[in-house]
PDB file of C-alpha atoms in Angstrom:
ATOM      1  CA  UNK A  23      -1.296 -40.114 152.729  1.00 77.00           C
ATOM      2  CA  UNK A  24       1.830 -37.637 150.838  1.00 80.00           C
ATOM      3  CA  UNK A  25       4.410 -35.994 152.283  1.00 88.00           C
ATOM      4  CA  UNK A  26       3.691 -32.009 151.167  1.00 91.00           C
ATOM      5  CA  UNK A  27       6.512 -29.957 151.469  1.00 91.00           C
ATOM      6  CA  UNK A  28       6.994 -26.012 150.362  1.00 92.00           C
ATOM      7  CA  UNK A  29      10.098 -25.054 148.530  1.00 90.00           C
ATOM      8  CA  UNK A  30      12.255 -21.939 149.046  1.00 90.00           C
ATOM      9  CA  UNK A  31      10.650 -21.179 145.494  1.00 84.00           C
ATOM     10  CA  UNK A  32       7.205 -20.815 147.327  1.00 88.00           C
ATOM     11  CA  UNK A  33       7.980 -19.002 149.648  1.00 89.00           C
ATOM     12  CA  UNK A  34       9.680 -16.389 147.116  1.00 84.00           C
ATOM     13  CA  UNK A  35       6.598 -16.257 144.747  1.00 81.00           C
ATOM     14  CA  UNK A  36       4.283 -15.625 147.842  1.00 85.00           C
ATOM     15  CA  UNK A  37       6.754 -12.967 149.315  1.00 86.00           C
ATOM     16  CA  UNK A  38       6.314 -11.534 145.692  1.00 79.00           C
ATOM     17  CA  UNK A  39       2.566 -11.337 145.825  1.00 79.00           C
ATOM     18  CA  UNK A  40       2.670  -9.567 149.231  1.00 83.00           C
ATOM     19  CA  UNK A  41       5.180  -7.152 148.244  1.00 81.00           C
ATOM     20  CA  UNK A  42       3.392  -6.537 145.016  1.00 72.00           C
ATOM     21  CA  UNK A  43      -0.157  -6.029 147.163  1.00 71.00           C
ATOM     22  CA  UNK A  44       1.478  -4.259 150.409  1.00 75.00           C
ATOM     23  CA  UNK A  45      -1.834  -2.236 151.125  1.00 74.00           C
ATOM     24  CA  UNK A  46      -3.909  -4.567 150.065  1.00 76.00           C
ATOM     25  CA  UNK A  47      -2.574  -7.833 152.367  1.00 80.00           C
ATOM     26  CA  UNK A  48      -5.606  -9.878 152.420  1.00 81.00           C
ATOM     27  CA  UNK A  49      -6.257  -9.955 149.039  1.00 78.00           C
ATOM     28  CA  UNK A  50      -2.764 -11.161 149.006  1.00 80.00           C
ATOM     29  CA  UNK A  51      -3.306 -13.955 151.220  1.00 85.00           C
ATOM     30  CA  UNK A  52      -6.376 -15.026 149.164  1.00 84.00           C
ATOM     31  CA  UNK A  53      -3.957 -15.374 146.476  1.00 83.00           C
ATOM     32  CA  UNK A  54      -2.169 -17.376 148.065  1.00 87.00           C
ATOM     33  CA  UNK A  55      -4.676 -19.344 148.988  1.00 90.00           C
ATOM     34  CA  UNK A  56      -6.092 -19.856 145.661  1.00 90.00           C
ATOM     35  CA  UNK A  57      -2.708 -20.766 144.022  1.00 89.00           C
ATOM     36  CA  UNK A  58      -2.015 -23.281 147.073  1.00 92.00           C
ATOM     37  CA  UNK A  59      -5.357 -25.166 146.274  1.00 94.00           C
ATOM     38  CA  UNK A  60      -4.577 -25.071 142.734  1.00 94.00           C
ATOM     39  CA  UNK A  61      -1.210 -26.415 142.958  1.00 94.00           C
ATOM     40  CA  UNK A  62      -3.101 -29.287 145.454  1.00 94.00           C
ATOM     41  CA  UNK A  63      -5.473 -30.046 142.670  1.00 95.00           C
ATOM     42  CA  UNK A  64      -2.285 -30.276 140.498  1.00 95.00           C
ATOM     43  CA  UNK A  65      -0.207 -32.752 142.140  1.00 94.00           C
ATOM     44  CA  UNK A  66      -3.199 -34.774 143.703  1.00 94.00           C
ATOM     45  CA  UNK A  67      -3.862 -35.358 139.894  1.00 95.00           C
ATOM     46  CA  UNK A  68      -0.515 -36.417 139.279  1.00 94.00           C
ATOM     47  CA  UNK A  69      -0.409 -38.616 142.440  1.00 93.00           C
ATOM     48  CA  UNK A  70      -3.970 -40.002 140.798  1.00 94.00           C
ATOM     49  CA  UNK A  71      -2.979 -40.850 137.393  1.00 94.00           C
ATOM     50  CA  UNK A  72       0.405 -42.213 138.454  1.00 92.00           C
ATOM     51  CA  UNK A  73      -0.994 -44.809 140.749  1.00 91.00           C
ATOM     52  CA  UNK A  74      -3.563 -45.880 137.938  1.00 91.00           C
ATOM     53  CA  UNK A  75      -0.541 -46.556 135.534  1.00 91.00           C
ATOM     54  CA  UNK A  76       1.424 -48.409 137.943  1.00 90.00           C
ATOM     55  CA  UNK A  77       3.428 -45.789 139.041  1.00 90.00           C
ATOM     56  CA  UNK A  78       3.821 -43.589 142.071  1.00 89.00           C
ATOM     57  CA  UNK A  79       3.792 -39.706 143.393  1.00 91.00           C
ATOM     58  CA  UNK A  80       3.964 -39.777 147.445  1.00 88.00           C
ATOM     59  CA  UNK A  81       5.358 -36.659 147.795  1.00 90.00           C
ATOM     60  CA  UNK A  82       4.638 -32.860 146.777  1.00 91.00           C
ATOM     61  CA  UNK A  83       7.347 -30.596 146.551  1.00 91.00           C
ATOM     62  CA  UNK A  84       5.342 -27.352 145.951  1.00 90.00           C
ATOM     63  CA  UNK A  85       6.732 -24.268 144.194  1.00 87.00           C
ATOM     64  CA  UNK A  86       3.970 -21.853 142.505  1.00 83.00           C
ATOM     65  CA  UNK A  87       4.654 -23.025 138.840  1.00 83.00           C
ATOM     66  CA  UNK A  88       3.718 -26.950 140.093  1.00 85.00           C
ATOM     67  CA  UNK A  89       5.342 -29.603 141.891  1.00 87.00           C
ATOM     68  CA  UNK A  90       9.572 -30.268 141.843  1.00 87.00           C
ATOM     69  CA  UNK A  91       9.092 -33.856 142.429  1.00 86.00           C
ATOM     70  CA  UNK A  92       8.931 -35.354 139.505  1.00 86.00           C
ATOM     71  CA  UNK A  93       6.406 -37.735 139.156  1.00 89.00           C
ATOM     72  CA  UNK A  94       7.525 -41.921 139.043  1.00 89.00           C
ATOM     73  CA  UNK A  95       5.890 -43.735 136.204  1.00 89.00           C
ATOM     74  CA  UNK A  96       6.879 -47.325 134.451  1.00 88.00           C
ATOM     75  CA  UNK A  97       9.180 -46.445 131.710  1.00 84.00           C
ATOM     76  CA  UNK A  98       6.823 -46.543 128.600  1.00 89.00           C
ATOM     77  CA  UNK A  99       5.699 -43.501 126.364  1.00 90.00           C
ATOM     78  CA  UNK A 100       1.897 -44.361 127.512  1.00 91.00           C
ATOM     79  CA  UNK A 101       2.291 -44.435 131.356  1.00 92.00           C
ATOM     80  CA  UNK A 102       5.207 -41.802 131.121  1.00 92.00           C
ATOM     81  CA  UNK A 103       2.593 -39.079 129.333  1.00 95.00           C
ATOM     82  CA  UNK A 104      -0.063 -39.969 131.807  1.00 94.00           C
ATOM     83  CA  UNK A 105       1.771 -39.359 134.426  1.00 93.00           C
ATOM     84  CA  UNK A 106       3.174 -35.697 133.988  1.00 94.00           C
ATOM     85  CA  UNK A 107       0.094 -34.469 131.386  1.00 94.00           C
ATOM     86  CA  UNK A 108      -2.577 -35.388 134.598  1.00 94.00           C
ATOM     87  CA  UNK A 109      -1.503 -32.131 137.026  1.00 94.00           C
ATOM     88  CA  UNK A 110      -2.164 -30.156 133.492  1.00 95.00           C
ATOM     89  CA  UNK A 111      -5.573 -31.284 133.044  1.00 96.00           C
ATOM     90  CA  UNK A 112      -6.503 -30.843 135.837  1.00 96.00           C
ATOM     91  CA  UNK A 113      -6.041 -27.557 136.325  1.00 95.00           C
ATOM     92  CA  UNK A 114      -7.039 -27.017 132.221  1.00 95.00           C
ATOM     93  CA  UNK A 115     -10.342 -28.271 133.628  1.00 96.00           C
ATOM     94  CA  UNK A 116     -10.750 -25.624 136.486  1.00 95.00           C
ATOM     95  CA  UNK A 117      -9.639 -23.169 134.283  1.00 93.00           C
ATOM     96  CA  UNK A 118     -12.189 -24.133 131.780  1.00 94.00           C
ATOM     97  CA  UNK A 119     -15.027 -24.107 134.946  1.00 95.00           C
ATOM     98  CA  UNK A 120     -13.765 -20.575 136.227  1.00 92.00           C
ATOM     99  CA  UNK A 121     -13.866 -18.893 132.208  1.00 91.00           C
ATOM    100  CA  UNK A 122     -17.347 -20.627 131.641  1.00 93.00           C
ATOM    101  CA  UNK A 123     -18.735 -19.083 134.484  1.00 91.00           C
ATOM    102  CA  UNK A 124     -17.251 -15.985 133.863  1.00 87.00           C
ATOM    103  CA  UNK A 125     -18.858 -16.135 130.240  1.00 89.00           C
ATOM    104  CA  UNK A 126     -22.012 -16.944 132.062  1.00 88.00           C
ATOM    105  CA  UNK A 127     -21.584 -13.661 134.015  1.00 82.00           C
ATOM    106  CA  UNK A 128     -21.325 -11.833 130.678  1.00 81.00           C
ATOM    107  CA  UNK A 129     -17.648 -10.998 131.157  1.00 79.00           C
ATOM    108  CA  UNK A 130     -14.706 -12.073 128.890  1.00 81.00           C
ATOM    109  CA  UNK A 131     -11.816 -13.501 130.829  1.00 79.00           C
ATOM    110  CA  UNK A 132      -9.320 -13.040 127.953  1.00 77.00           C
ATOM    111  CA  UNK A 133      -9.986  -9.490 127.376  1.00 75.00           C
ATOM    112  CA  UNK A 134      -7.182  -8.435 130.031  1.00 68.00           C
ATOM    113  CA  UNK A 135      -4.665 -10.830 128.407  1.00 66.00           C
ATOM    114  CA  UNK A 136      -5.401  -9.497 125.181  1.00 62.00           C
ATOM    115  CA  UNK A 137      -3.897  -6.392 126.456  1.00 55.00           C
ATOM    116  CA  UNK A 138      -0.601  -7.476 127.537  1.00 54.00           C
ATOM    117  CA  UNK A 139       2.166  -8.685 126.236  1.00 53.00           C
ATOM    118  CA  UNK A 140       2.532 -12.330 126.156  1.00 51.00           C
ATOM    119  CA  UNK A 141       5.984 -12.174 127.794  1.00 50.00           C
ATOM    120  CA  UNK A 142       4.547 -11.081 131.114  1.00 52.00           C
ATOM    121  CA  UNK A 143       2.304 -13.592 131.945  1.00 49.00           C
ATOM    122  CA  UNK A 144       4.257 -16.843 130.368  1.00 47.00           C
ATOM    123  CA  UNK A 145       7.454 -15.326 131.973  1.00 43.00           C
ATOM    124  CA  UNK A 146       6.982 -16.701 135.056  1.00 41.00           C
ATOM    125  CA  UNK A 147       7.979 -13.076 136.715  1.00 37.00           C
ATOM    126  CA  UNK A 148       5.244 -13.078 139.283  1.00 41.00           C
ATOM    127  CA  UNK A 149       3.146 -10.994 137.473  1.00 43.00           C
ATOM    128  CA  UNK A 150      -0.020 -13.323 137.839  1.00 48.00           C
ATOM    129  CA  UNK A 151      -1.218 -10.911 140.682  1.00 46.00           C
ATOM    130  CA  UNK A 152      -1.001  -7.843 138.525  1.00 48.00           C
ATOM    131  CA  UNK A 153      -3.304  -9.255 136.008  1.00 47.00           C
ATOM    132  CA  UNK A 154      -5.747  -9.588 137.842  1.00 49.00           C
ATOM    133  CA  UNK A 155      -5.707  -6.478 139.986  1.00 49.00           C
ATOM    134  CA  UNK A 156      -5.381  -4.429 136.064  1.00 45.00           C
ATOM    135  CA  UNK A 157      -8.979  -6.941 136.004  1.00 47.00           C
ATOM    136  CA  UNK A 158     -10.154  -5.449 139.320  1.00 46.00           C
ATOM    137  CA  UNK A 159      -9.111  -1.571 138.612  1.00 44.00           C
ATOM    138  CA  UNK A 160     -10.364  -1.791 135.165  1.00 45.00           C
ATOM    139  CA  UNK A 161     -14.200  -3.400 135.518  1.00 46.00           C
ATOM    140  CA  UNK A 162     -14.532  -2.593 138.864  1.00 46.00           C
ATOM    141  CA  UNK A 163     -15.299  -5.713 139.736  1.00 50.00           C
ATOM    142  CA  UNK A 164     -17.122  -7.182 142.926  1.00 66.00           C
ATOM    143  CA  UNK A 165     -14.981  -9.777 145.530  1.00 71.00           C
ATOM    144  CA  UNK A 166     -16.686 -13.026 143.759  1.00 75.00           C
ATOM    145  CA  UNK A 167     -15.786 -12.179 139.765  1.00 79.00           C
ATOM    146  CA  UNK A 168     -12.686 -11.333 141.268  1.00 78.00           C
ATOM    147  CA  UNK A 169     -12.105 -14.750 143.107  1.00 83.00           C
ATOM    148  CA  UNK A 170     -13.252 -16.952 139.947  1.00 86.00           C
ATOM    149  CA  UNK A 171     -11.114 -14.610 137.535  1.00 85.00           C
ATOM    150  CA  UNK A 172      -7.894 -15.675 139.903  1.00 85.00           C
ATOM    151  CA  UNK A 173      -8.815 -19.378 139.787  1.00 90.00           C
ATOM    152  CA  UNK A 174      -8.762 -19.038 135.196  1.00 90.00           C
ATOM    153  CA  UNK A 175      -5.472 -16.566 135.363  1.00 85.00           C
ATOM    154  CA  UNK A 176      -3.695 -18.879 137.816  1.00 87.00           C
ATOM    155  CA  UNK A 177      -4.909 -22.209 136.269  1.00 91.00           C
ATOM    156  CA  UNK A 178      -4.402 -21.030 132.741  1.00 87.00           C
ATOM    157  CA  UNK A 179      -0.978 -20.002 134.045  1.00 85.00           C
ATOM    158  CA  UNK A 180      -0.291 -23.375 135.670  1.00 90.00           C
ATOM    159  CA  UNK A 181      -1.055 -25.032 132.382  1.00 91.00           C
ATOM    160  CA  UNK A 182       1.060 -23.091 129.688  1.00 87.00           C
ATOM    161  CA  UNK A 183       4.395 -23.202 132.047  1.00 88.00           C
ATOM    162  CA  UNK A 184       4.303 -26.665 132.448  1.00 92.00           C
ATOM    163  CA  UNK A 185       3.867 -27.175 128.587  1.00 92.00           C
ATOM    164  CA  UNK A 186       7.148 -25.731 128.153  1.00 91.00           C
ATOM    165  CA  UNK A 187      10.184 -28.320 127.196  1.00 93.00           C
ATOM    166  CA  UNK A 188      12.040 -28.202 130.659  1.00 92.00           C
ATOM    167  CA  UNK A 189      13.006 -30.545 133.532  1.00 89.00           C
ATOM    168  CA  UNK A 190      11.437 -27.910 135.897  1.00 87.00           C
ATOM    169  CA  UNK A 191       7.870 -28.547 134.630  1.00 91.00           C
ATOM    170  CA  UNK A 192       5.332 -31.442 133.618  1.00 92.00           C
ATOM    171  CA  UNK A 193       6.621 -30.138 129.973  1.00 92.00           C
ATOM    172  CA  UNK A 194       9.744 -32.039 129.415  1.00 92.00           C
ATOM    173  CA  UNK A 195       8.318 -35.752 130.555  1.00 93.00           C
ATOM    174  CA  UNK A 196       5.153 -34.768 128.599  1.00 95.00           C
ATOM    175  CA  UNK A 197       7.528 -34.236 125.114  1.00 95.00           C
ATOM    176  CA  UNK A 198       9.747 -36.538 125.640  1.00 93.00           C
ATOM    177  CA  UNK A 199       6.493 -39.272 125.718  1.00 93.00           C
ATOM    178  CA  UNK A 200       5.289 -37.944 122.849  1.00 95.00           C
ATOM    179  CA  UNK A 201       8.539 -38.218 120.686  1.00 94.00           C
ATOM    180  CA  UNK A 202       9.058 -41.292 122.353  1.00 91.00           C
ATOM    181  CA  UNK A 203       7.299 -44.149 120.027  1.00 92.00           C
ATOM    182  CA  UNK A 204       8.174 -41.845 116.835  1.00 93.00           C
ATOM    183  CA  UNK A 205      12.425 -41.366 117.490  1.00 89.00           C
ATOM    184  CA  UNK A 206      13.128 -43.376 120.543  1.00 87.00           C
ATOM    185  CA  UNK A 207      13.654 -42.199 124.106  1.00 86.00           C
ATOM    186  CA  UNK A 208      17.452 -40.934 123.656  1.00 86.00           C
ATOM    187  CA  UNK A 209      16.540 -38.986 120.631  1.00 89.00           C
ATOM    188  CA  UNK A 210      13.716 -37.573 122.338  1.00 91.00           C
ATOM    189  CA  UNK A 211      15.343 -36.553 125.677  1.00 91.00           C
ATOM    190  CA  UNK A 212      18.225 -34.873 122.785  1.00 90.00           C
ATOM    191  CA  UNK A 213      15.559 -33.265 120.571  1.00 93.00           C
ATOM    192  CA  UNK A 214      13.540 -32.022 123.821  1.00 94.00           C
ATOM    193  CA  UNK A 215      16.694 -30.307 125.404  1.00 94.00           C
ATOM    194  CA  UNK A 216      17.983 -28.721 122.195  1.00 94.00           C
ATOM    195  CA  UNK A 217      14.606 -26.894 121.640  1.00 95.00           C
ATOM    196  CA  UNK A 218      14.731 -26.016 125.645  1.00 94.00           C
ATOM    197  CA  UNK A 219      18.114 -24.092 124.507  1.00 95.00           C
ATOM    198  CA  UNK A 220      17.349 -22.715 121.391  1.00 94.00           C
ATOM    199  CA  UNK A 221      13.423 -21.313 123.194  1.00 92.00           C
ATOM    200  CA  UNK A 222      15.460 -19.940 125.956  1.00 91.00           C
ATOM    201  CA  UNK A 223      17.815 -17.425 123.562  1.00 92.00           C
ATOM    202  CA  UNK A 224      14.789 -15.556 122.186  1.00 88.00           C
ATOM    203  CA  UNK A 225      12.978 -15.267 125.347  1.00 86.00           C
ATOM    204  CA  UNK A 226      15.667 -13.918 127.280  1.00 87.00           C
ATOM    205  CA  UNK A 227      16.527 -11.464 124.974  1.00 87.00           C
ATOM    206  CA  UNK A 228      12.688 -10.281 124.986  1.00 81.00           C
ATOM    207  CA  UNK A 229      12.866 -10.032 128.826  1.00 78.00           C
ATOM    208  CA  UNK A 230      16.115  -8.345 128.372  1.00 83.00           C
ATOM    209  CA  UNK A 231      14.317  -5.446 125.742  1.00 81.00           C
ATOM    210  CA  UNK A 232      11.342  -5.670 128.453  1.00 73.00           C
ATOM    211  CA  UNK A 233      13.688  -4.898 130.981  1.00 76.00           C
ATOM    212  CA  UNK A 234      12.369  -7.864 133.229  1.00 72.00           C
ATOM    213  CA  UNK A 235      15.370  -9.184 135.818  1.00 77.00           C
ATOM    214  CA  UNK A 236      13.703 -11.917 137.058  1.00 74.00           C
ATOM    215  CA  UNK A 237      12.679 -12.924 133.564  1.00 76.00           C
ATOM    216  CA  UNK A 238      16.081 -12.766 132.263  1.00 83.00           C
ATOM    217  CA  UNK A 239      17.612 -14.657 135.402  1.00 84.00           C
ATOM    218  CA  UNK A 240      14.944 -17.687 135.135  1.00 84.00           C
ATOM    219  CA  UNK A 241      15.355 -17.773 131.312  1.00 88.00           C
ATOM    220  CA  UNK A 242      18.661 -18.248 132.013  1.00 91.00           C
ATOM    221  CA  UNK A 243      18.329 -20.751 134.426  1.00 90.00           C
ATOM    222  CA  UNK A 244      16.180 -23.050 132.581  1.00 91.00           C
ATOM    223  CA  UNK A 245      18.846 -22.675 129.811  1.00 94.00           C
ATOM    224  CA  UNK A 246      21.407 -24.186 131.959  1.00 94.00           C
ATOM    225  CA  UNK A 247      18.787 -26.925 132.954  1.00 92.00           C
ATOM    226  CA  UNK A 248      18.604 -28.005 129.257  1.00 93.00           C
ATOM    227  CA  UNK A 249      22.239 -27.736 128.685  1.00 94.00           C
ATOM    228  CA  UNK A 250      23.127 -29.323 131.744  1.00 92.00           C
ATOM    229  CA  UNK A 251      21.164 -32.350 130.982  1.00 90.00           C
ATOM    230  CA  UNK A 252      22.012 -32.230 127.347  1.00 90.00           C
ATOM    231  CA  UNK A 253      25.941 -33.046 128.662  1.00 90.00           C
ATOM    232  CA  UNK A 254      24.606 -35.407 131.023  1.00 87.00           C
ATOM    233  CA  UNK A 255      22.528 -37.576 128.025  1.00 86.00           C
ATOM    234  CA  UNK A 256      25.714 -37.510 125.538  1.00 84.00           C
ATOM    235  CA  UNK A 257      28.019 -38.584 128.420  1.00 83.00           C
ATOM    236  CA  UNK A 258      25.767 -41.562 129.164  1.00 78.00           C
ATOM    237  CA  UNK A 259      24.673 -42.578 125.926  1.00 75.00           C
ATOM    238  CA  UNK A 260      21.619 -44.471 124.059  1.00 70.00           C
ATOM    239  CA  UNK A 261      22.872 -47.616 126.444  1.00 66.00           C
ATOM    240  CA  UNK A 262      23.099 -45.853 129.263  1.00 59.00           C
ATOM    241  CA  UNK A 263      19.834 -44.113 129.217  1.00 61.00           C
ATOM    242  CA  UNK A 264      18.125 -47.357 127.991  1.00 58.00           C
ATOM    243  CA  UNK A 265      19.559 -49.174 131.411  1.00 55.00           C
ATOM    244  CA  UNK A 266      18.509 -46.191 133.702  1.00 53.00           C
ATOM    245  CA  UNK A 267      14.772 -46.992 132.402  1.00 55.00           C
ATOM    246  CA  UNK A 268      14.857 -50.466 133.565  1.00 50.00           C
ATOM    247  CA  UNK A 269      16.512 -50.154 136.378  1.00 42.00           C
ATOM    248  CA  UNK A 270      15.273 -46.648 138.023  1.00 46.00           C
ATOM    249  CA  UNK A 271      12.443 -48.061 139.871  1.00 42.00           C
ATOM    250  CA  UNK A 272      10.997 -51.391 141.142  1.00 41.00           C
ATOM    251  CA  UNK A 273       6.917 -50.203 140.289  1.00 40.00           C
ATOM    252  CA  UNK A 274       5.927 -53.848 142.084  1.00 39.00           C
ATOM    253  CA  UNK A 275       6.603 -51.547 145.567  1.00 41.00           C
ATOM    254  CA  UNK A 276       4.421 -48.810 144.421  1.00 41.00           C
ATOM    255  CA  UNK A 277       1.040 -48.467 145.868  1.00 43.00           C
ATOM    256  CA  UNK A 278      -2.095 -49.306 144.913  1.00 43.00           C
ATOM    257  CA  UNK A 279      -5.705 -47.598 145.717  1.00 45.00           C
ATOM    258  CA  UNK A 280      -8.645 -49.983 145.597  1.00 44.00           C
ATOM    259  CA  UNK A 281     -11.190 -48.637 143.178  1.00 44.00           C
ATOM    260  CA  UNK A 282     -14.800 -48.893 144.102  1.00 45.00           C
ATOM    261  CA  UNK A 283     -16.157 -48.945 140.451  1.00 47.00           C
ATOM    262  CA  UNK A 284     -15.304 -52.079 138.048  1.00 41.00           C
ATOM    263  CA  UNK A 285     -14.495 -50.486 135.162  1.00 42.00           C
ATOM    264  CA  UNK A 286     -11.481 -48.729 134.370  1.00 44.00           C
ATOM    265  CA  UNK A 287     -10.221 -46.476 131.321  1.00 51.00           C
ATOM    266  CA  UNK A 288      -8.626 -48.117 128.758  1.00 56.00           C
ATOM    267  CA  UNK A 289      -6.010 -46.215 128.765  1.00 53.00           C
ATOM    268  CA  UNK A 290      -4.893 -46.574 131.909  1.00 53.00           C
ATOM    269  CA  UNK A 291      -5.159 -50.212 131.846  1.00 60.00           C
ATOM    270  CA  UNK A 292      -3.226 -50.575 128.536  1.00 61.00           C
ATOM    271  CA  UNK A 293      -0.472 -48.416 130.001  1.00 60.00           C
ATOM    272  CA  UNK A 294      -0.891 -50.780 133.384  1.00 60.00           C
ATOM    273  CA  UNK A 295      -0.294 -53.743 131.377  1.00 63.00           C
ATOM    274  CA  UNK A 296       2.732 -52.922 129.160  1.00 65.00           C
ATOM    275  CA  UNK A 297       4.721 -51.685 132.500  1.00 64.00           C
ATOM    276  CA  UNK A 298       3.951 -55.317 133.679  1.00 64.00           C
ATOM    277  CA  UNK A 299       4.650 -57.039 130.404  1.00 66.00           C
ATOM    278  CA  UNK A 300       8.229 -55.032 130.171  1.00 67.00           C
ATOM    279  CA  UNK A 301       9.109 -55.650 133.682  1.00 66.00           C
ATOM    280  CA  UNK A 302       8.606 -59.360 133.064  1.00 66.00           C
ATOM    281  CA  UNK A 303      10.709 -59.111 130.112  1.00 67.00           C
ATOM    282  CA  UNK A 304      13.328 -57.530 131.897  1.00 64.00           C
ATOM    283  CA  UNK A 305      13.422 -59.599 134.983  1.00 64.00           C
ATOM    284  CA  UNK A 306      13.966 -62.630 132.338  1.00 64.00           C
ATOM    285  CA  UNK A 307      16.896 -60.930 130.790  1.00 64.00           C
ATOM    286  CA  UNK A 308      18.269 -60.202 134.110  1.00 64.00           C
ATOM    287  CA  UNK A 309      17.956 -63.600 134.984  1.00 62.00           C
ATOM    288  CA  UNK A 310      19.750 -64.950 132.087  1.00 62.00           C
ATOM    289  CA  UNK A 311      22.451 -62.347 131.976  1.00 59.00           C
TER     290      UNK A 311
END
């Protein structure tokens, strides 16, 4: 029942992993295939989560670090972190599967990342495919430990990039509901987008001493995100971000899934409830205003 669309960005990554495995072309395309589901399993968990808050996801943007289309919750720190932390649980969780059975199989899965330098595989340089072929060259690994290492590299990848403090990822919406109840939402959008700048300066100056030129572009890039929206929050102001929460989206129109099963978690009906109770209160101040 969503839209699923493929950004430029997707194409780019997967253009990446086929240039980066030119002899090897099918084992490229089972990458892809693997990072497509994940990124499925991702969203669909957004989209999930969402709907159970009150909220709504109907369409998939897909790049290979996640989804672009951010995902539409009721504007309260509860429902908000929900919302954006679901796609990183969910693939936490298959990650988690993939390295237990890989433990099972007496084989570490961190012993390759213990090898490399950090940088590489958290700076989103498309490097995901050269882990695990350094896996497959050094173990000599058969097809199947091969496929389940890809699922934990991928999904472990998914889940540290979109921990980081930038619009791009779940990591921004996921801060920024966590600072929420403790400094208020303007204070945590500001507090979120100055550490987004001030993270950005040391990593780009490691991809610039690891002579990585996609690193160095995206770190710059996700700078200008941060500062860009830091501009946009100071021109608007505490009462103009506080307005843009109650009036961004009508969550009465959003969809709802009929649930089999009585019960429900508490959290997601406590979240559930304070969206309705603040609407309410808002539709009476609109009415009196």
């Amino acid at each position: 029942g969503s839209r699923v669309t493929l950004h430029f960005w997707f194409f780019l990554g997967v253009l990446f992993i086929f240039m980066d495995s030119i002899a090897r072309p099918l084992d490229a395309a089972v990458a892809v295939v693997i990072l497509f589901a994940l990124l499925m399993i991702h969203e669909l968990a957004h989209r999930f989560a969402a709907r159970r808050v009150g909220g709504q996801h109907e369409e998939f943007v897909l790049w290979i670090l996640g989804g672009m289309n951010p995902v539409v919750t009721p504007p309260n720190p509860k429902a908000m972190f929900m919302g954006n932390a679901a796609g990183i649980m969910a693939n936490a969780v298959t990650g988690a599967v993939a390295a237990a059975v890989l433990f099972a199989l007496h084989y570490d899965p961190f012993s390759t990342l213990k090898t490399l330098n950090p940088i590489t595989w958290l700076g989103f340089a498309f490097v995901w495919p050269n882990i695990v072929k350094a896996h497959v060259a050094g173990t000599g690994a058969q097809i199947g430990l091969s496929l389940i290492y890809q699922i934990f590299i991928y999904s472990l990848g998914l889940v540290v990039v979109n921990l980081l403090p930038y619009a791009w990822f779940d990591g921004a919406n996921i801060w920024e509901a966590v600072l929420w109840p403790i400094v208020g939402m303007y204070r945590a959008v500001y507090t979120v987008c100055i550490v987004g700048m001030v993270l950005a300066v040391p990593m780009f100056t490691l991809s610039l001493l690891g002579r990585s030129l996609l690193g160095m572009i995206l770190w710059v890039l996700l700078f200008s995100s941060s500062y860009v929206r830091f501009q946009q929050l100071r021109a608007m102001g505490p009462g103009g971000l506080d307005e843009a929460l109650g009036y961004a989206t009508s969550y009465d129109d959003a969809p709802r899934r009929k649930h089999r099963r009585s019960w429900r978690n508490r959290w997601f009906r406590s979240a559930a409830r304070k969206a309705r109770k603040e609407q309410k209160e808002q539709e009476r101040i609109d009415a009196i205003l």
